[in-house]
Every structure is written in C-alpha cells, then in structure tokens.
Amino acid sequence: MLKKVFCFSLLTVVAISCKEKIETSTEIKKPNIIYIMADDHTSQAFGIYGSRLASLNPTPNLDKIANEGIIFDNCFVTNSICTPSRATMITGQYSQANGVLDLEGHVPPERQYLPQEMKKLGYEAAVVGKWHLEDEPATFDYYAVLPGQGKYHDPEFIVQGDQEWPKNRIQTKGHSSDNITDLTIAWLKDKRNKDKPFFLMHHYKAPHDDFEYAPRYKDYLENTYIPEPASLYENGNNGSIATRGANDSLLRVIGSSVSKRNIVRGMGMRIWSNEFTKISNPEFNVSNAISSDISDKEYTHKTYQEYLKRYLRCVKGVDDNVARLVKFLKEEGLYDNTIIVYTGDQGFMLGEHDYIDKRWMYDESMRMPFFVRYPEKIKAGTRTDAIINNADFAPTLIDLAGGKAPKQMQGHSFKTILETGKEPKDWQQSTYYRYWMHMAHAHANPAHFGIRTKQYKLIFFYGKYWVDTKDPNATWNKKSWGNKFEMDTPVAWEFYDLSKDPKEMNNAYNDPEYKDIIKELKQQLKEKRKSLNEEDGSKFPHIQKVIDEHWND
C-alpha cells in the first residue's frame, strides 16, 4: 500500500514538474517580433504594389518576405510627418490624444505604451536606428538610436551608459543603413537575454531626404530611364483654391516641387548642388548633368530622374540590409519563429502632382506599405484591402504577443485579419487623417483633415496653424527654418471618387452627382472626429471658427 502511495506521489511530482517545464517552454517559445520601419519608404517604391516603378524591381528581398505573408493594400498614416507618425505607433493614439502634433513633439517614457506592454508580456524590448521622439526611449531594455534626424554617413548613436541622456554616444563609420543593421545583429547575437522572446524595433533613416546613398550604389540605375507620373507635367483638376490659390496665384509657394514651379523649395535646388552628393559620389559633377539653357520641361525631367535614382539607391541599401538581417535570423534558427513586420513611417510623393516630400492627404503621401510574415499563423500569398492605419499597429503587436491593448490606445487590433486574411464584419470602413503643421519648412502644405474610405476621399483644407498666430499673447517657435505659420491660406473642400479616379486628378466636390455621398461623408467625418477626440472646439477656437463657417460650403 505504501509502495503504491509512494509511486502515486512520485508520478504527481513528475507530472507537476513536467507541466511547469511545458509552461516555461511555451513561454519561451512565444514568437519573437521584429518591427522594421524605413523612413519615407513609400508604396510606389516596391515591386509588390504594382506602381510605375515596379518594373525596376526596387525591392526583391522585401517582396519575397511580403509574398511569404500578408500584404495590406489599404494601410494609411494618420498624420504624414515623421515625429507624429512615430508617436502614434508607440502610443496607439492619434495626434491630439498623444500630444504630438508636429516635429517638435516628444513622447516621454511614461507614454511609451507599446514597449511597456511588451515587457509586461515577458518580452525583452529593443530599438535600433531612427527614434526621432526627443525623449529617451527609456522604456526599452536596450537602445542605440540616432540623435534627432541623424546622419547618413558615419553616424553617431545614443546608447545607454553612465551619463544622462543623451550624452552616451558611440561613433560608427560607413553608411547608416549598414550601421543600423550591424547594431541590430550584434544585439541579437551577443547582447540580448536569450531566455526571453524579443521585441525589436529596427528603424532605418533611409530613404529620407537628402537621399545620401551608400557609395557602392552610385552606378545603380545610372543608365536606366525611371518611369514618370503623368501628373508631374499635367495635373488636371487635382487640388483646389486651397492648394493653388485664386487663379493659381499660390502655385509658386504652396507644395514643394520637382519642377521650378515652387520658387522657395524645389527638388532641383538640392539635387543640382554638389553639397548633397559629394560624399555618396565624389565623381558627381553638376555641370556635366544639367545646363542653364535647357527648357523648363527638360529641367523637370532631368531633376525627376536624378531625384528618383538617389531615392531608389537608398531603398536598395535598405533592401540589401534587410536581406542581411534575414540571413542572420536563418543562420541562428530564429527566422520562422519571428514575426516580421515591415512598413514606412508614412508615404512619400515621388513627383506625383509635381510634389515632393509627404504631409499631403493624397494617396502617395498617406498610404503606407505594410506586410507581415509569420508562417505559423499567416498563410503565404495573402492579400487584403481592409483599411488599417498606424494607430492600429501597437494594439495588433500586443495582441500577437498574447496581451490586450490598454484602454488609452485608440487603435484596433487586426490580428484576426492577419490570421484569416478576412475582414471582420464590424471592421472599420474608413480612416481619419490630419496634417497639423501648416506651411512648414518651405514644403508649404496647408493644414487639413479628412476621411478616406475604400472608394472615396474627402479633404477639408482649413488653412491655419494650430497656434493662433493672430493672438498677440500666443507663443510658438519663430526660429524654425522655412515656416510661414502666420500665413493663412484659402479654405476649400476636395473630394475624389477613387474607384473612377485613383490618381486623384479630378476634384469632384462641386459635381452634383456626388452631393448625397459628400453629405454622408461629412457626417461620418464629424462622428469620427468626435469619437477620436480630434475635434477643435475650445482647444483651437480659431480653427473651429473656420470649420463652422465653411462646413456647408
């Protein structure tokens, strides 16, 4: 009898021990997560998105990852500018909720919600590369981040150390895309706690302007014709009095251009300057590339060709370095148990409508590339047109890690879409956008907000800076270069039927055919602004006044 009791007790102990080992093993086998983000890598500059540039095969390695997972065709940014976009990704909140409206915003450690939640779930959190949120990424277990915008060549990185943020620095040699990958691989190989799953934010500076590519790419695409958008030369009925001025009187100052149109900031002003080329390509000679007596159209053509080649050389560096990271993951046996997410921090205008940079609510600026690979849960070759935005990223990553997004996050997890490829019946059918800065940095984009569905887009240009510059007691940064915050611009609505006009060449706001659709979209826009705490009201009464006066224009 005693022998039976002893055997039973022994079996119980063994069973408990085995259960504990299984639970521990399950905990350790949580998927690792790498969130890769490139700065200004727009969807036009991929093979998978089928743009005019796809035939150049600009991203073979990234396309391979994307095709092994799920590709999102309708991923959008909520505020197309670096710091606000990154703040939304870290907080899961829109700009008013997280307090970061423009490039001068910051996210203190107590509001770095995403890494906080990942650490609660047992993950070791790291961020490498571009941070651009001013305050220390102290919530992460490890960081090596560029100071501010950072340098393309021989960049410094801020790291943890004995001194207070941001004094601990290391100096690197070479190109930032290579350096960032080196630092990430070094952390994965030797510095992380290998008893924990990892959550790694791996952020490239490239292909942000001024497109200083690694010298080894100086001949890449050199003798290749880069397809040009028709709207570079003929913009149709795109825009409104808000973007062009009465009788096109503001065309010379609103919206930085490829052509000579904008007399304050055009791409040629930088492209045809040795200052922005000498490190990447010491052999470059402006006088051999362009002459002063060519026509305006030829100038636009040559500027576009050089602009895109420099941009795509930076993209090539990112693509090659992601391949290097993937190779390391495979060699270490980490690849298939690592969720790989790839995106940009927003879109980017590559000459469409004769615009450069981002900021606009037009699709090339607003649309983000987004794909995820995780063979255990995501079927290869999946594609979806479900609408998501960057406020949804943090809740989804937390969900994938086995947690639940905290209440302060405004985004929604799309984990179900990742795993099934299907859009839930109650999934969001539109996304909200707002650009706050207004006439900033000589890119000179008027402030605006709007709503986008799968078929339609409605934009309201209210044309004022978020600080009331007419208030004699108001304060704002008057030293920041190239800003015309005090310049109010015309108010106007724009409406595009994307099913008929995907290139947004016809502002159909005044077309009576769309009267009822526009009325319904305005109601949806009003409800969405209220639900997201994105109304102006008493916080920005000078803007609210414009909204009230022009809502029914």
PDB file of C-alpha atoms in Angstrom, residues 283-444:
ATOM      1  CA  GLU A 283      32.763  61.981 -59.064  1.00  0.00           C
ATOM      2  CA  PHE A 284      29.396  63.717 -59.498  1.00  0.00           C
ATOM      3  CA  ASN A 285      29.711  66.968 -61.415  1.00  0.00           C
ATOM      4  CA  VAL A 286      26.655  69.170 -61.727  1.00  0.00           C
ATOM      5  CA  SER A 287      27.935  70.871 -64.849  1.00  0.00           C
ATOM      6  CA  ASN A 288      28.020  67.510 -66.633  1.00  0.00           C
ATOM      7  CA  ALA A 289      24.469  66.689 -65.606  1.00  0.00           C
ATOM      8  CA  ILE A 290      22.486  69.850 -66.327  1.00  0.00           C
ATOM      9  CA  SER A 291      22.932  73.138 -68.125  1.00  0.00           C
ATOM     10  CA  SER A 292      21.332  76.508 -67.524  1.00  0.00           C
ATOM     11  CA  ASP A 293      19.858  76.889 -71.013  1.00  0.00           C
ATOM     12  CA  ILE A 294      17.513  73.867 -71.058  1.00  0.00           C
ATOM     13  CA  SER A 295      13.718  74.232 -71.182  1.00  0.00           C
ATOM     14  CA  ASP A 296      11.610  74.048 -68.041  1.00  0.00           C
ATOM     15  CA  LYS A 297      10.205  70.677 -69.121  1.00  0.00           C
ATOM     16  CA  GLU A 298      13.684  69.244 -69.702  1.00  0.00           C
ATOM     17  CA  TYR A 299      14.758  70.631 -66.320  1.00  0.00           C
ATOM     18  CA  THR A 300      11.802  68.861 -64.666  1.00  0.00           C
ATOM     19  CA  HIS A 301      12.648  65.628 -66.481  1.00  0.00           C
ATOM     20  CA  LYS A 302      16.324  65.665 -65.501  1.00  0.00           C
ATOM     21  CA  THR A 303      15.547  66.657 -61.918  1.00  0.00           C
ATOM     22  CA  TYR A 304      12.994  63.868 -61.566  1.00  0.00           C
ATOM     23  CA  GLN A 305      15.373  61.271 -62.994  1.00  0.00           C
ATOM     24  CA  GLU A 306      18.171  62.249 -60.606  1.00  0.00           C
ATOM     25  CA  TYR A 307      15.770  62.547 -57.640  1.00  0.00           C
ATOM     26  CA  LEU A 308      14.349  59.068 -58.162  1.00  0.00           C
ATOM     27  CA  LYS A 309      17.740  57.454 -58.735  1.00  0.00           C
ATOM     28  CA  ARG A 310      19.068  58.818 -55.454  1.00  0.00           C
ATOM     29  CA  TYR A 311      15.902  57.825 -53.642  1.00  0.00           C
ATOM     30  CA  LEU A 312      15.948  54.304 -55.083  1.00  0.00           C
ATOM     31  CA  ARG A 313      19.646  53.883 -54.265  1.00  0.00           C
ATOM     32  CA  CYS A 314      18.737  54.482 -50.630  1.00  0.00           C
ATOM     33  CA  VAL A 315      15.880  51.975 -50.992  1.00  0.00           C
ATOM     34  CA  LYS A 316      18.338  49.472 -52.470  1.00  0.00           C
ATOM     35  CA  GLY A 317      20.523  49.848 -49.378  1.00  0.00           C
ATOM     36  CA  VAL A 318      17.555  49.124 -47.125  1.00  0.00           C
ATOM     37  CA  ASP A 319      16.500  46.104 -49.184  1.00  0.00           C
ATOM     38  CA  ASP A 320      20.012  44.634 -49.156  1.00  0.00           C
ATOM     39  CA  ASN A 321      20.369  45.163 -45.427  1.00  0.00           C
ATOM     40  CA  VAL A 322      17.041  43.501 -44.685  1.00  0.00           C
ATOM     41  CA  ALA A 323      18.354  40.532 -46.677  1.00  0.00           C
ATOM     42  CA  ARG A 324      21.436  40.532 -44.453  1.00  0.00           C
ATOM     43  CA  LEU A 325      19.252  40.565 -41.337  1.00  0.00           C
ATOM     44  CA  VAL A 326      17.129  37.702 -42.690  1.00  0.00           C
ATOM     45  CA  LYS A 327      20.253  35.681 -43.449  1.00  0.00           C
ATOM     46  CA  PHE A 328      21.381  36.093 -39.843  1.00  0.00           C
ATOM     47  CA  LEU A 329      17.959  35.073 -38.488  1.00  0.00           C
ATOM     48  CA  LYS A 330      18.021  31.919 -40.625  1.00  0.00           C
ATOM     49  CA  GLU A 331      21.537  31.006 -39.535  1.00  0.00           C
ATOM     50  CA  GLU A 332      20.540  31.413 -35.888  1.00  0.00           C
ATOM     51  CA  GLY A 333      17.350  29.354 -36.306  1.00  0.00           C
ATOM     52  CA  LEU A 334      15.186  32.378 -35.470  1.00  0.00           C
ATOM     53  CA  TYR A 335      13.526  33.127 -38.783  1.00  0.00           C
ATOM     54  CA  ASP A 336      10.360  31.055 -38.683  1.00  0.00           C
ATOM     55  CA  ASN A 337       9.547  31.826 -35.046  1.00  0.00           C
ATOM     56  CA  THR A 338       9.923  35.561 -35.609  1.00  0.00           C
ATOM     57  CA  ILE A 339       7.027  37.744 -36.705  1.00  0.00           C
ATOM     58  CA  ILE A 340       8.485  40.154 -39.254  1.00  0.00           C
ATOM     59  CA  VAL A 341       6.610  43.397 -39.846  1.00  0.00           C
ATOM     60  CA  TYR A 342       7.720  45.884 -42.482  1.00  0.00           C
ATOM     61  CA  THR A 343       6.434  49.407 -43.080  1.00  0.00           C
ATOM     62  CA  GLY A 344       7.442  53.019 -43.665  1.00  0.00           C
ATOM     63  CA  ASP A 345       6.654  55.813 -41.255  1.00  0.00           C
ATOM     64  CA  GLN A 346       4.389  57.292 -43.959  1.00  0.00           C
ATOM     65  CA  GLY A 347       4.168  57.554 -47.705  1.00  0.00           C
ATOM     66  CA  PHE A 348       6.102  59.946 -49.934  1.00  0.00           C
ATOM     67  CA  MET A 349       5.447  61.976 -53.063  1.00  0.00           C
ATOM     68  CA  LEU A 350       7.701  60.875 -55.902  1.00  0.00           C
ATOM     69  CA  GLY A 351       6.748  63.591 -58.353  1.00  0.00           C
ATOM     70  CA  GLU A 352       3.000  62.887 -58.417  1.00  0.00           C
ATOM     71  CA  HIS A 353       1.161  66.211 -58.930  1.00  0.00           C
ATOM     72  CA  ASP A 354       4.651  67.764 -59.120  1.00  0.00           C
ATOM     73  CA  TYR A 355       5.073  67.297 -55.363  1.00  0.00           C
ATOM     74  CA  ILE A 356       7.968  66.042 -53.264  1.00  0.00           C
ATOM     75  CA  ASP A 357       8.074  65.045 -49.571  1.00  0.00           C
ATOM     76  CA  LYS A 358       4.963  63.871 -47.689  1.00  0.00           C
ATOM     77  CA  ARG A 359       2.384  65.744 -45.496  1.00  0.00           C
ATOM     78  CA  TRP A 360      -0.457  65.695 -48.062  1.00  0.00           C
ATOM     79  CA  MET A 361      -3.584  63.577 -47.705  1.00  0.00           C
ATOM     80  CA  TYR A 362      -3.134  62.488 -51.313  1.00  0.00           C
ATOM     81  CA  ASP A 363      -2.673  58.742 -51.508  1.00  0.00           C
ATOM     82  CA  GLU A 364       1.035  58.621 -52.355  1.00  0.00           C
ATOM     83  CA  SER A 365       1.757  60.507 -49.125  1.00  0.00           C
ATOM     84  CA  MET A 366      -0.952  58.950 -46.978  1.00  0.00           C
ATOM     85  CA  ARG A 367      -0.602  55.302 -47.989  1.00  0.00           C
ATOM     86  CA  MET A 368       1.919  53.167 -46.101  1.00  0.00           C
ATOM     87  CA  PRO A 369       3.497  49.909 -47.222  1.00  0.00           C
ATOM     88  CA  PHE A 370       2.650  47.204 -44.717  1.00  0.00           C
ATOM     89  CA  PHE A 371       3.189  43.457 -44.705  1.00  0.00           C
ATOM     90  CA  VAL A 372       3.720  40.737 -42.110  1.00  0.00           C
ATOM     91  CA  ARG A 373       5.403  37.337 -42.293  1.00  0.00           C
ATOM     92  CA  TYR A 374       4.804  34.614 -39.698  1.00  0.00           C
ATOM     93  CA  PRO A 375       4.360  31.163 -41.265  1.00  0.00           C
ATOM     94  CA  GLU A 376       2.901  29.563 -38.135  1.00  0.00           C
ATOM     95  CA  LYS A 377      -0.185  31.797 -38.247  1.00  0.00           C
ATOM     96  CA  ILE A 378      -0.166  33.700 -41.558  1.00  0.00           C
ATOM     97  CA  LYS A 379      -0.747  31.977 -44.869  1.00  0.00           C
ATOM     98  CA  ALA A 380       1.738  32.891 -47.582  1.00  0.00           C
ATOM     99  CA  GLY A 381       0.396  34.832 -50.543  1.00  0.00           C
ATOM    100  CA  THR A 382      -2.407  36.516 -48.587  1.00  0.00           C
ATOM    101  CA  ARG A 383      -3.569  39.980 -49.575  1.00  0.00           C
ATOM    102  CA  THR A 384      -6.251  42.237 -48.106  1.00  0.00           C
ATOM    103  CA  ASP A 385      -7.898  45.567 -48.857  1.00  0.00           C
ATOM    104  CA  ALA A 386      -9.047  46.017 -45.233  1.00  0.00           C
ATOM    105  CA  ILE A 387      -8.425  49.553 -44.005  1.00  0.00           C
ATOM    106  CA  ILE A 388      -5.858  49.873 -41.224  1.00  0.00           C
ATOM    107  CA  ASN A 389      -3.768  52.792 -40.000  1.00  0.00           C
ATOM    108  CA  ASN A 390      -0.712  53.314 -37.837  1.00  0.00           C
ATOM    109  CA  ALA A 391      -2.771  53.772 -34.661  1.00  0.00           C
ATOM    110  CA  ASP A 392      -3.702  50.096 -35.096  1.00  0.00           C
ATOM    111  CA  PHE A 393      -0.111  48.842 -35.094  1.00  0.00           C
ATOM    112  CA  ALA A 394       0.536  48.856 -31.335  1.00  0.00           C
ATOM    113  CA  PRO A 395      -2.726  47.096 -30.363  1.00  0.00           C
ATOM    114  CA  THR A 396      -2.033  44.438 -33.001  1.00  0.00           C
ATOM    115  CA  LEU A 397       1.561  43.793 -31.895  1.00  0.00           C
ATOM    116  CA  ILE A 398       0.410  43.491 -28.286  1.00  0.00           C
ATOM    117  CA  ASP A 399      -2.332  41.083 -29.364  1.00  0.00           C
ATOM    118  CA  LEU A 400       0.175  38.973 -31.318  1.00  0.00           C
ATOM    119  CA  ALA A 401       2.321  38.798 -28.175  1.00  0.00           C
ATOM    120  CA  GLY A 402      -0.597  37.409 -26.184  1.00  0.00           C
ATOM    121  CA  GLY A 403      -1.749  40.599 -24.491  1.00  0.00           C
ATOM    122  CA  LYS A 404      -4.538  43.115 -24.693  1.00  0.00           C
ATOM    123  CA  ALA A 405      -4.125  46.763 -25.627  1.00  0.00           C
ATOM    124  CA  PRO A 406      -4.547  49.199 -22.710  1.00  0.00           C
ATOM    125  CA  LYS A 407      -7.662  51.365 -22.650  1.00  0.00           C
ATOM    126  CA  GLN A 408      -5.847  54.560 -23.586  1.00  0.00           C
ATOM    127  CA  MET A 409      -4.979  53.169 -27.017  1.00  0.00           C
ATOM    128  CA  GLN A 410      -7.379  54.334 -29.731  1.00  0.00           C
ATOM    129  CA  GLY A 411      -6.315  51.874 -32.428  1.00  0.00           C
ATOM    130  CA  HIS A 412      -7.749  48.413 -33.016  1.00  0.00           C
ATOM    131  CA  SER A 413      -6.026  45.054 -33.317  1.00  0.00           C
ATOM    132  CA  PHE A 414      -6.218  43.462 -36.762  1.00  0.00           C
ATOM    133  CA  LYS A 415      -4.770  40.128 -35.590  1.00  0.00           C
ATOM    134  CA  THR A 416      -7.839  38.327 -36.954  1.00  0.00           C
ATOM    135  CA  ILE A 417      -7.163  39.734 -40.428  1.00  0.00           C
ATOM    136  CA  LEU A 418      -3.540  38.592 -40.241  1.00  0.00           C
ATOM    137  CA  GLU A 419      -4.544  35.055 -39.337  1.00  0.00           C
ATOM    138  CA  THR A 420      -7.578  34.611 -41.609  1.00  0.00           C
ATOM    139  CA  GLY A 421      -7.000  37.083 -44.414  1.00  0.00           C
ATOM    140  CA  LYS A 422     -10.614  38.119 -43.963  1.00  0.00           C
ATOM    141  CA  GLU A 423     -12.076  41.394 -42.796  1.00  0.00           C
ATOM    142  CA  PRO A 424     -14.411  41.040 -39.780  1.00  0.00           C
ATOM    143  CA  LYS A 425     -17.979  42.212 -40.352  1.00  0.00           C
ATOM    144  CA  ASP A 426     -17.628  45.027 -37.824  1.00  0.00           C
ATOM    145  CA  TRP A 427     -14.232  46.230 -39.069  1.00  0.00           C
ATOM    146  CA  GLN A 428     -13.647  49.955 -39.699  1.00  0.00           C
ATOM    147  CA  GLN A 429     -14.634  51.155 -43.151  1.00  0.00           C
ATOM    148  CA  SER A 430     -12.756  54.437 -43.136  1.00  0.00           C
ATOM    149  CA  THR A 431      -9.676  56.137 -41.737  1.00  0.00           C
ATOM    150  CA  TYR A 432      -9.114  59.657 -40.408  1.00  0.00           C
ATOM    151  CA  TYR A 433      -6.218  61.913 -41.366  1.00  0.00           C
ATOM    152  CA  ARG A 434      -4.951  65.269 -40.126  1.00  0.00           C
ATOM    153  CA  TYR A 435      -1.880  67.300 -41.004  1.00  0.00           C
ATOM    154  CA  TRP A 436      -1.379  69.999 -38.382  1.00  0.00           C
ATOM    155  CA  MET A 437       1.832  71.868 -39.140  1.00  0.00           C
ATOM    156  CA  HIS A 438       0.662  74.313 -41.849  1.00  0.00           C
ATOM    157  CA  MET A 439       3.051  75.982 -44.299  1.00  0.00           C
ATOM    158  CA  ALA A 440       6.117  74.460 -42.649  1.00  0.00           C
ATOM    159  CA  HIS A 441       9.755  74.062 -43.734  1.00  0.00           C
ATOM    160  CA  ALA A 442       9.175  75.651 -47.141  1.00  0.00           C
ATOM    161  CA  HIS A 443       7.356  72.485 -48.191  1.00  0.00           C
ATOM    162  CA  ALA A 444       4.383  74.768 -47.520  1.00  0.00           C
TER     163      ALA A 444
END
